[in-house]
Amino acid sequence: MSYHLSTAKLHFYRQCPQAYYFRYECHLRPTAFAGGPAEMGTALHQALAKIYQDWHYQDPVPGVDWVDHCWQQHTTDLTPSQIFEGQAILRRYYRTFIGNRSVLNRPVATEGKVQGHLNINNLEFSLSGRYDRLDWLSDGLELIDYKSSKAVKEMSPDQINLQLGLYYLALEQRYHQRLKRLSIIYLRSGQVVSFDATPFHKEQIEASVCNLAMRLRAEKTWEPQMGDHCHRCPYLSYCPAHQPQPQPIPQTSQRFQGLQLALL
Ligand code: SF4
């Protein structure tokens, strides 16, 4: 049996074991967060995947009409103003990242999922992550992540390092190639932020998973770790650190106590 991890899961655990317990051990669904217009983000991601995936690559660079065409395929659930806004975002993307190039390179994959495996102390871990686009570089791979929300949520250095390590490990296992770079493209501004990946990031994720494995073996209390993150925690009403009488965890959500020991 393998224990499935993602960077979100690892980050969650490092931030607060109690919240990790609610979410991943009890499978307690987070209470509603203001999510924003998800349809717009989904449509932009799908259109970008189509732009790269379905271009025939017989001509070196598509025209902007190809971008408009791909956008129109994904606007069914959008309001007229979102359709207009999305088109403007993608046209800016075209001018910045496609139209000014002599050649559009075919990516390795778009909208993909990679999975890596680690065996630590006889515990099998699978680590997975999703990406928007994976490109070849002359000396490795570049992973591209598109961000489409209006409110840009900065990732912490810990989240970035975990992502770099996870993708480094998983891509090396899958493609036998090194991840050289993770680039985040902010679609609304056209800004690109890149992070270099190194073997050190892989070592870090291995150490994090090893640490988690040890703690999962011993964990009994899932100590709450209070901090600034608490004000965004979806489990506030269940949290013993914040509520003198926390809301009981619904029976249907509770997993069998001690199941983590079955992984040994
Ligand atoms: S409110 Fe804070 S301490 Fe409580 S579970 Fe959430 S993150 Fe942890």
PDB file of C-alpha atoms and ligand atoms in Angstrom:
ATOM      1  CA  MET A   1       0.000   0.000   0.000  1.00  0.00           C
ATOM      2  CA  SER A   2       1.389   3.386  -0.806  1.00  0.00           C
ATOM      3  CA  TYR A   3       0.771   6.627   1.010  1.00  0.00           C
ATOM      4  CA  HIS A   4      -0.059   9.365  -1.410  1.00  0.00           C
ATOM      5  CA  LEU A   5       1.524  12.780  -0.968  1.00  0.00           C
ATOM      6  CA  SER A   6       1.396  16.041  -2.822  1.00  0.00           C
ATOM      7  CA  THR A   7       3.193  19.293  -2.133  1.00  0.00           C
ATOM      8  CA  ALA A   8      -0.085  20.659  -0.741  1.00  0.00           C
ATOM      9  CA  LYS A   9      -0.261  17.728   1.665  1.00  0.00           C
ATOM     10  CA  LEU A  10       3.334  18.105   2.806  1.00  0.00           C
ATOM     11  CA  HIS A  11       2.952  21.833   3.210  1.00  0.00           C
ATOM     12  CA  PHE A  12      -0.288  21.350   5.130  1.00  0.00           C
ATOM     13  CA  TYR A  13       1.372  18.933   7.532  1.00  0.00           C
ATOM     14  CA  ARG A  14       4.366  21.178   8.136  1.00  0.00           C
ATOM     15  CA  GLN A  15       2.089  24.123   8.740  1.00  0.00           C
ATOM     16  CA  CYS A  16      -0.257  22.406  11.211  1.00  0.00           C
ATOM     17  CA  PRO A  17      -0.534  18.652  11.975  1.00  0.00           C
ATOM     18  CA  GLN A  18      -4.039  19.203  13.407  1.00  0.00           C
ATOM     19  CA  ALA A  19      -5.317  20.706  10.158  1.00  0.00           C
ATOM     20  CA  TYR A  20      -3.605  17.871   8.247  1.00  0.00           C
ATOM     21  CA  TYR A  21      -5.425  15.381  10.455  1.00  0.00           C
ATOM     22  CA  PHE A  22      -8.816  16.995   9.754  1.00  0.00           C
ATOM     23  CA  ARG A  23      -8.236  17.139   6.047  1.00  0.00           C
ATOM     24  CA  TYR A  24      -6.344  14.005   5.144  1.00  0.00           C
ATOM     25  CA  GLU A  25      -6.888  11.580   7.981  1.00  0.00           C
ATOM     26  CA  CYS A  26     -10.569  12.402   8.681  1.00  0.00           C
ATOM     27  CA  HIS A  27     -11.313  13.408   5.078  1.00  0.00           C
ATOM     28  CA  LEU A  28     -13.233  16.356   6.445  1.00  0.00           C
ATOM     29  CA  ARG A  29     -14.334  18.552   3.600  1.00  0.00           C
ATOM     30  CA  PRO A  30     -13.157  22.146   4.010  1.00  0.00           C
ATOM     31  CA  THR A  31     -15.946  24.578   4.821  1.00  0.00           C
ATOM     32  CA  ALA A  32     -16.634  26.995   2.029  1.00  0.00           C
ATOM     33  CA  PHE A  33     -13.941  29.452   1.072  1.00  0.00           C
ATOM     34  CA  ALA A  34     -14.600  32.318  -1.279  1.00  0.00           C
ATOM     35  CA  GLY A  35     -13.296  30.587  -4.360  1.00  0.00           C
ATOM     36  CA  GLY A  36     -13.815  33.219  -7.042  1.00  0.00           C
ATOM     37  CA  PRO A  37     -14.872  32.702 -10.647  1.00  0.00           C
ATOM     38  CA  ALA A  38     -13.346  29.303 -11.240  1.00  0.00           C
ATOM     39  CA  GLU A  39     -14.959  28.894 -14.662  1.00  0.00           C
ATOM     40  CA  MET A  40     -12.873  31.711 -16.117  1.00  0.00           C
ATOM     41  CA  GLY A  41      -9.629  30.160 -14.849  1.00  0.00           C
ATOM     42  CA  THR A  42     -10.606  26.737 -16.143  1.00  0.00           C
ATOM     43  CA  ALA A  43     -11.497  28.148 -19.548  1.00  0.00           C
ATOM     44  CA  LEU A  44      -8.173  30.016 -19.835  1.00  0.00           C
ATOM     45  CA  HIS A  45      -6.190  26.913 -18.859  1.00  0.00           C
ATOM     46  CA  GLN A  46      -8.099  24.750 -21.333  1.00  0.00           C
ATOM     47  CA  ALA A  47      -7.655  27.255 -24.150  1.00  0.00           C
ATOM     48  CA  LEU A  48      -3.902  27.505 -23.508  1.00  0.00           C
ATOM     49  CA  ALA A  49      -3.604  23.722 -23.505  1.00  0.00           C
ATOM     50  CA  LYS A  50      -5.415  23.591 -26.846  1.00  0.00           C
ATOM     51  CA  ILE A  51      -3.244  26.348 -28.345  1.00  0.00           C
ATOM     52  CA  TYR A  52      -0.119  24.221 -27.814  1.00  0.00           C
ATOM     53  CA  GLN A  53      -1.622  20.771 -28.079  1.00  0.00           C
ATOM     54  CA  ASP A  54      -3.641  21.117 -31.267  1.00  0.00           C
ATOM     55  CA  TRP A  55      -1.410  23.421 -33.335  1.00  0.00           C
ATOM     56  CA  HIS A  56      -0.210  21.479 -36.377  1.00  0.00           C
ATOM     57  CA  TYR A  57       3.361  22.842 -36.157  1.00  0.00           C
ATOM     58  CA  GLN A  58       3.687  22.850 -39.962  1.00  0.00           C
ATOM     59  CA  ASP A  59       3.870  26.646 -39.809  1.00  0.00           C
ATOM     60  CA  PRO A  60       6.460  27.837 -37.310  1.00  0.00           C
ATOM     61  CA  VAL A  61       4.144  30.237 -35.462  1.00  0.00           C
ATOM     62  CA  PRO A  62       0.335  30.427 -35.382  1.00  0.00           C
ATOM     63  CA  GLY A  63      -1.484  33.706 -35.976  1.00  0.00           C
ATOM     64  CA  VAL A  64      -3.589  35.386 -33.311  1.00  0.00           C
ATOM     65  CA  ASP A  65      -6.686  33.964 -35.031  1.00  0.00           C
ATOM     66  CA  TRP A  66      -5.595  30.517 -33.788  1.00  0.00           C
ATOM     67  CA  VAL A  67      -5.621  31.835 -30.216  1.00  0.00           C
ATOM     68  CA  ASP A  68      -9.076  33.345 -30.725  1.00  0.00           C
ATOM     69  CA  HIS A  69     -10.300  30.071 -32.191  1.00  0.00           C
ATOM     70  CA  CYS A  70      -9.006  28.041 -29.208  1.00  0.00           C
ATOM     71  CA  TRP A  71     -10.591  30.507 -26.788  1.00  0.00           C
ATOM     72  CA  GLN A  72     -13.974  30.276 -28.490  1.00  0.00           C
ATOM     73  CA  GLN A  73     -14.008  26.519 -27.902  1.00  0.00           C
ATOM     74  CA  HIS A  74     -14.047  27.028 -24.125  1.00  0.00           C
ATOM     75  CA  THR A  75     -16.408  29.902 -23.459  1.00  0.00           C
ATOM     76  CA  THR A  76     -19.706  28.037 -23.079  1.00  0.00           C
ATOM     77  CA  ASP A  77     -20.045  28.622 -19.322  1.00  0.00           C
ATOM     78  CA  LEU A  78     -18.869  32.238 -19.326  1.00  0.00           C
ATOM     79  CA  THR A  79     -20.667  35.567 -19.261  1.00  0.00           C
ATOM     80  CA  PRO A  80     -20.179  37.966 -22.213  1.00  0.00           C
ATOM     81  CA  SER A  81     -17.863  40.165 -20.143  1.00  0.00           C
ATOM     82  CA  GLN A  82     -15.753  37.144 -19.141  1.00  0.00           C
ATOM     83  CA  ILE A  83     -15.528  36.073 -22.787  1.00  0.00           C
ATOM     84  CA  PHE A  84     -14.301  39.540 -23.730  1.00  0.00           C
ATOM     85  CA  GLU A  85     -11.868  39.687 -20.818  1.00  0.00           C
ATOM     86  CA  GLY A  86     -10.494  36.204 -21.517  1.00  0.00           C
ATOM     87  CA  GLN A  87      -9.907  37.064 -25.156  1.00  0.00           C
ATOM     88  CA  ALA A  88      -7.958  40.172 -24.150  1.00  0.00           C
ATOM     89  CA  ILE A  89      -5.855  38.115 -21.692  1.00  0.00           C
ATOM     90  CA  LEU A  90      -5.035  35.515 -24.326  1.00  0.00           C
ATOM     91  CA  ARG A  91      -4.222  38.111 -26.982  1.00  0.00           C
ATOM     92  CA  ARG A  92      -1.763  39.719 -24.576  1.00  0.00           C
ATOM     93  CA  TYR A  93      -0.335  36.277 -23.902  1.00  0.00           C
ATOM     94  CA  TYR A  94       0.006  35.768 -27.662  1.00  0.00           C
ATOM     95  CA  ARG A  95       1.888  39.055 -28.123  1.00  0.00           C
ATOM     96  CA  THR A  96       4.230  38.301 -25.213  1.00  0.00           C
ATOM     97  CA  PHE A  97       4.910  34.594 -25.594  1.00  0.00           C
ATOM     98  CA  ILE A  98       4.036  33.467 -29.126  1.00  0.00           C
ATOM     99  CA  GLY A  99       3.755  36.183 -31.798  1.00  0.00           C
ATOM    100  CA  ASN A 100       7.224  37.615 -31.156  1.00  0.00           C
ATOM    101  CA  ARG A 101       8.997  34.270 -31.599  1.00  0.00           C
ATOM    102  CA  SER A 102      10.369  32.770 -34.774  1.00  0.00           C
ATOM    103  CA  VAL A 103       9.210  29.274 -33.800  1.00  0.00           C
ATOM    104  CA  LEU A 104       6.611  27.854 -31.452  1.00  0.00           C
ATOM    105  CA  ASN A 105       8.116  24.748 -29.900  1.00  0.00           C
ATOM    106  CA  ARG A 106       5.923  21.752 -29.289  1.00  0.00           C
ATOM    107  CA  PRO A 107       5.763  21.057 -25.559  1.00  0.00           C
ATOM    108  CA  VAL A 108       6.474  17.663 -24.031  1.00  0.00           C
ATOM    109  CA  ALA A 109       2.945  17.685 -22.589  1.00  0.00           C
ATOM    110  CA  THR A 110       0.138  19.993 -21.503  1.00  0.00           C
ATOM    111  CA  GLU A 111      -2.214  19.720 -18.519  1.00  0.00           C
ATOM    112  CA  GLY A 112      -0.361  16.704 -17.190  1.00  0.00           C
ATOM    113  CA  LYS A 113       0.198  14.845 -13.977  1.00  0.00           C
ATOM    114  CA  VAL A 114       3.483  13.357 -12.847  1.00  0.00           C
ATOM    115  CA  GLN A 115       3.996  10.819 -10.142  1.00  0.00           C
ATOM    116  CA  GLY A 116       7.154   9.821  -8.336  1.00  0.00           C
ATOM    117  CA  HIS A 117       7.770   7.089  -5.787  1.00  0.00           C
ATOM    118  CA  LEU A 118       9.827   6.890  -2.649  1.00  0.00           C
ATOM    119  CA  ASN A 119      10.353   4.042  -0.250  1.00  0.00           C
ATOM    120  CA  ILE A 120      11.384   5.215   3.187  1.00  0.00           C
ATOM    121  CA  ASN A 121      11.589   2.999   6.257  1.00  0.00           C
ATOM    122  CA  ASN A 122       9.432   0.400   4.513  1.00  0.00           C
ATOM    123  CA  LEU A 123       6.725   2.944   3.820  1.00  0.00           C
ATOM    124  CA  GLU A 124       5.874   3.432   0.202  1.00  0.00           C
ATOM    125  CA  PHE A 125       5.103   7.023  -0.775  1.00  0.00           C
ATOM    126  CA  SER A 126       3.788   8.220  -4.069  1.00  0.00           C
ATOM    127  CA  LEU A 127       4.166  11.910  -4.789  1.00  0.00           C
ATOM    128  CA  SER A 128       2.149  13.561  -7.481  1.00  0.00           C
ATOM    129  CA  GLY A 129       1.728  16.985  -8.907  1.00  0.00           C
ATOM    130  CA  ARG A 130      -0.111  18.594 -11.776  1.00  0.00           C
ATOM    131  CA  TYR A 131       1.324  21.016 -14.256  1.00  0.00           C
ATOM    132  CA  ASP A 132       0.005  23.146 -17.073  1.00  0.00           C
ATOM    133  CA  ARG A 133       2.830  22.702 -19.562  1.00  0.00           C
ATOM    134  CA  LEU A 134       6.130  20.906 -19.777  1.00  0.00           C
ATOM    135  CA  ASP A 135       8.760  22.172 -22.235  1.00  0.00           C
ATOM    136  CA  TRP A 136      12.070  20.811 -23.428  1.00  0.00           C
ATOM    137  CA  LEU A 137      15.113  22.979 -22.810  1.00  0.00           C
ATOM    138  CA  SER A 138      18.487  22.236 -24.370  1.00  0.00           C
ATOM    139  CA  ASP A 139      19.660  20.751 -21.065  1.00  0.00           C
ATOM    140  CA  GLY A 140      16.529  19.562 -19.284  1.00  0.00           C
ATOM    141  CA  LEU A 141      12.891  20.400 -18.673  1.00  0.00           C
ATOM    142  CA  GLU A 142      10.935  23.512 -17.815  1.00  0.00           C
ATOM    143  CA  LEU A 143       7.635  23.224 -16.029  1.00  0.00           C
ATOM    144  CA  ILE A 144       5.105  26.000 -16.672  1.00  0.00           C
ATOM    145  CA  ASP A 145       2.297  26.912 -14.329  1.00  0.00           C
ATOM    146  CA  TYR A 146      -0.354  29.476 -15.349  1.00  0.00           C
ATOM    147  CA  LYS A 147      -2.003  31.651 -12.732  1.00  0.00           C
ATOM    148  CA  SER A 148      -5.241  33.312 -13.751  1.00  0.00           C
ATOM    149  CA  SER A 149      -6.759  34.717 -10.568  1.00  0.00           C
ATOM    150  CA  LYS A 150      -7.135  38.452  -9.992  1.00  0.00           C
ATOM    151  CA  ALA A 151      -5.786  38.285  -6.458  1.00  0.00           C
ATOM    152  CA  VAL A 152      -2.295  36.891  -6.832  1.00  0.00           C
ATOM    153  CA  LYS A 153      -1.568  34.604  -3.926  1.00  0.00           C
ATOM    154  CA  GLU A 154       2.161  34.488  -3.368  1.00  0.00           C
ATOM    155  CA  MET A 155       3.567  31.051  -2.660  1.00  0.00           C
ATOM    156  CA  SER A 156       5.830  30.798   0.357  1.00  0.00           C
ATOM    157  CA  PRO A 157       9.479  29.740  -0.159  1.00  0.00           C
ATOM    158  CA  ASP A 158       8.550  26.464   1.547  1.00  0.00           C
ATOM    159  CA  GLN A 159       5.812  25.777  -1.012  1.00  0.00           C
ATOM    160  CA  ILE A 160       8.142  26.664  -3.888  1.00  0.00           C
ATOM    161  CA  ASN A 161      10.934  24.432  -2.594  1.00  0.00           C
ATOM    162  CA  LEU A 162       8.540  21.529  -2.075  1.00  0.00           C
ATOM    163  CA  GLN A 163       7.204  21.927  -5.607  1.00  0.00           C
ATOM    164  CA  LEU A 164      10.684  22.096  -7.097  1.00  0.00           C
ATOM    165  CA  GLY A 165      11.734  18.976  -5.205  1.00  0.00           C
ATOM    166  CA  LEU A 166       8.634  16.976  -6.020  1.00  0.00           C
ATOM    167  CA  TYR A 167       8.726  17.772  -9.722  1.00  0.00           C
ATOM    168  CA  TYR A 168      12.467  17.211  -9.879  1.00  0.00           C
ATOM    169  CA  LEU A 169      12.083  13.740  -8.426  1.00  0.00           C
ATOM    170  CA  ALA A 170       8.972  12.779 -10.392  1.00  0.00           C
ATOM    171  CA  LEU A 171      10.211  14.067 -13.761  1.00  0.00           C
ATOM    172  CA  GLU A 172      13.569  12.384 -13.320  1.00  0.00           C
ATOM    173  CA  GLN A 173      11.801   9.077 -12.708  1.00  0.00           C
ATOM    174  CA  ARG A 174       9.348   9.577 -15.580  1.00  0.00           C
ATOM    175  CA  TYR A 175      11.527  11.182 -18.293  1.00  0.00           C
ATOM    176  CA  HIS A 176      15.071  10.515 -17.042  1.00  0.00           C
ATOM    177  CA  GLN A 177      15.620  14.228 -17.451  1.00  0.00           C
ATOM    178  CA  ARG A 178      16.383  16.925 -14.945  1.00  0.00           C
ATOM    179  CA  LEU A 179      13.959  19.685 -14.137  1.00  0.00           C
ATOM    180  CA  LYS A 180      15.890  22.882 -14.747  1.00  0.00           C
ATOM    181  CA  ARG A 181      13.245  25.462 -14.060  1.00  0.00           C
ATOM    182  CA  LEU A 182       9.745  26.073 -12.773  1.00  0.00           C
ATOM    183  CA  SER A 183       8.140  29.140 -14.329  1.00  0.00           C
ATOM    184  CA  ILE A 184       4.921  30.734 -13.179  1.00  0.00           C
ATOM    185  CA  ILE A 185       3.118  32.877 -15.756  1.00  0.00           C
ATOM    186  CA  TYR A 186       0.631  35.379 -14.353  1.00  0.00           C
ATOM    187  CA  LEU A 187      -1.853  35.610 -17.191  1.00  0.00           C
ATOM    188  CA  ARG A 188      -3.452  38.896 -16.189  1.00  0.00           C
ATOM    189  CA  SER A 189      -0.164  40.801 -16.099  1.00  0.00           C
ATOM    190  CA  GLY A 190       2.053  38.772 -18.413  1.00  0.00           C
ATOM    191  CA  GLN A 191       4.641  38.597 -15.633  1.00  0.00           C
ATOM    192  CA  VAL A 192       6.858  35.505 -15.452  1.00  0.00           C
ATOM    193  CA  VAL A 193       8.573  34.356 -12.285  1.00  0.00           C
ATOM    194  CA  SER A 194      11.086  31.522 -12.606  1.00  0.00           C
ATOM    195  CA  PHE A 195      12.836  29.344 -10.058  1.00  0.00           C
ATOM    196  CA  ASP A 196      15.871  27.188 -10.810  1.00  0.00           C
ATOM    197  CA  ALA A 197      15.639  23.575  -9.697  1.00  0.00           C
ATOM    198  CA  THR A 198      18.671  21.714  -8.363  1.00  0.00           C
ATOM    199  CA  PRO A 199      19.413  18.260  -6.937  1.00  0.00           C
ATOM    200  CA  PHE A 200      19.324  19.970  -3.542  1.00  0.00           C
ATOM    201  CA  HIS A 201      15.551  20.428  -3.926  1.00  0.00           C
ATOM    202  CA  LYS A 202      15.169  16.709  -4.520  1.00  0.00           C
ATOM    203  CA  GLU A 203      17.222  15.978  -1.411  1.00  0.00           C
ATOM    204  CA  GLN A 204      15.016  18.370   0.536  1.00  0.00           C
ATOM    205  CA  ILE A 205      11.804  16.629  -0.496  1.00  0.00           C
ATOM    206  CA  GLU A 206      13.299  13.256   0.344  1.00  0.00           C
ATOM    207  CA  ALA A 207      14.209  14.595   3.793  1.00  0.00           C
ATOM    208  CA  SER A 208      10.709  16.069   4.221  1.00  0.00           C
ATOM    209  CA  VAL A 209       9.040  12.800   3.297  1.00  0.00           C
ATOM    210  CA  CYS A 210      11.415  10.887   5.569  1.00  0.00           C
ATOM    211  CA  ASN A 211      10.556  13.247   8.396  1.00  0.00           C
ATOM    212  CA  LEU A 212       6.855  12.859   7.685  1.00  0.00           C
ATOM    213  CA  ALA A 213       7.210   9.069   7.612  1.00  0.00           C
ATOM    214  CA  MET A 214       8.800   9.082  11.062  1.00  0.00           C
ATOM    215  CA  ARG A 215       6.161  11.387  12.439  1.00  0.00           C
ATOM    216  CA  LEU A 216       3.289   9.432  10.900  1.00  0.00           C
ATOM    217  CA  ARG A 217       4.567   6.344  12.681  1.00  0.00           C
ATOM    218  CA  ALA A 218       4.638   8.133  16.009  1.00  0.00           C
ATOM    219  CA  GLU A 219       1.852  10.670  15.558  1.00  0.00           C
ATOM    220  CA  LYS A 220      -0.957  10.329  18.033  1.00  0.00           C
ATOM    221  CA  THR A 221      -1.892  13.837  18.989  1.00  0.00           C
ATOM    222  CA  TRP A 222      -1.802  15.875  15.755  1.00  0.00           C
ATOM    223  CA  GLU A 223      -0.813  18.979  17.673  1.00  0.00           C
ATOM    224  CA  PRO A 224      -2.423  22.227  16.519  1.00  0.00           C
ATOM    225  CA  GLN A 225       0.185  24.701  15.375  1.00  0.00           C
ATOM    226  CA  MET A 226      -1.278  28.162  15.655  1.00  0.00           C
ATOM    227  CA  GLY A 227      -0.126  31.016  13.460  1.00  0.00           C
ATOM    228  CA  ASP A 228      -1.171  33.580  10.866  1.00  0.00           C
ATOM    229  CA  HIS A 229      -2.467  30.734   8.715  1.00  0.00           C
ATOM    230  CA  CYS A 230      -5.271  30.092  11.258  1.00  0.00           C
ATOM    231  CA  HIS A 231      -7.426  32.934   9.989  1.00  0.00           C
ATOM    232  CA  ARG A 232      -7.757  31.131   6.649  1.00  0.00           C
ATOM    233  CA  CYS A 233      -8.115  27.652   8.138  1.00  0.00           C
ATOM    234  CA  PRO A 234     -11.334  25.941   7.049  1.00  0.00           C
ATOM    235  CA  TYR A 235     -11.343  23.832  10.226  1.00  0.00           C
ATOM    236  CA  LEU A 236     -11.461  26.652  12.749  1.00  0.00           C
ATOM    237  CA  SER A 237     -14.750  25.495  14.245  1.00  0.00           C
ATOM    238  CA  TYR A 238     -13.296  21.995  14.891  1.00  0.00           C
ATOM    239  CA  CYS A 239     -10.000  23.221  16.285  1.00  0.00           C
ATOM    240  CA  PRO A 240      -9.357  22.616  20.014  1.00  0.00           C
ATOM    241  CA  ALA A 241      -6.743  25.374  20.027  1.00  0.00           C
ATOM    242  CA  HIS A 242      -9.347  27.975  19.083  1.00  0.00           C
ATOM    243  CA  GLN A 243     -12.627  26.663  20.440  1.00  0.00           C
ATOM    244  CA  PRO A 244     -13.268  25.821  24.085  1.00  0.00           C
ATOM    245  CA  GLN A 245     -15.945  23.456  22.792  1.00  0.00           C
ATOM    246  CA  PRO A 246     -14.947  22.487  19.263  1.00  0.00           C
ATOM    247  CA  GLN A 247     -17.579  21.198  16.897  1.00  0.00           C
ATOM    248  CA  PRO A 248     -17.487  17.370  16.851  1.00  0.00           C
ATOM    249  CA  ILE A 249     -16.059  15.762  13.735  1.00  0.00           C
ATOM    250  CA  PRO A 250     -18.905  14.172  11.749  1.00  0.00           C
ATOM    251  CA  GLN A 251     -18.843  10.394  12.155  1.00  0.00           C
ATOM    252  CA  THR A 252     -19.036   9.880   8.423  1.00  0.00           C
ATOM    253  CA  SER A 253     -15.783  11.792   7.984  1.00  0.00           C
ATOM    254  CA  GLN A 254     -13.744   9.960  10.567  1.00  0.00           C
ATOM    255  CA  ARG A 255     -11.323   7.390   9.354  1.00  0.00           C
ATOM    256  CA  PHE A 256     -10.505   4.307  11.358  1.00  0.00           C
ATOM    257  CA  GLN A 257      -8.260   5.393  14.209  1.00  0.00           C
ATOM    258  CA  GLY A 258      -4.697   4.301  13.746  1.00  0.00           C
ATOM    259  CA  LEU A 259      -5.018   3.436  10.066  1.00  0.00           C
ATOM    260  CA  GLN A 260      -1.673   5.079   9.479  1.00  0.00           C
ATOM    261  CA  LEU A 261      -0.129   2.212  11.439  1.00  0.00           C
ATOM    262  CA  ALA A 262      -1.462  -0.195   8.836  1.00  0.00           C
ATOM    263  CA  LEU A 263       1.033   1.363   6.470  1.00  0.00           C
ATOM    264  CA  LEU A 264       3.989   0.014   8.435  1.00  0.00           C
TER     265      LEU A 264
HETATM  266  S1  SF4 B   1      -7.128  26.822  13.248  1.00  0.00           S
HETATM  267 FE1  SF4 B   1      -4.900  26.927  13.204  1.00  0.00          FE
HETATM  268  S2  SF4 B   1      -4.231  25.530  14.819  1.00  0.00           S
HETATM  269 FE2  SF4 B   1      -6.362  25.058  14.380  1.00  0.00          FE
HETATM  270  S3  SF4 B   1      -6.304  23.421  12.886  1.00  0.00           S
HETATM  271 FE3  SF4 B   1      -6.466  25.312  11.760  1.00  0.00          FE
HETATM  272  S4  SF4 B   1      -4.345  25.873  11.288  1.00  0.00           S
HETATM  273 FE4  SF4 B   1      -4.265  24.357  12.917  1.00  0.00          FE
END
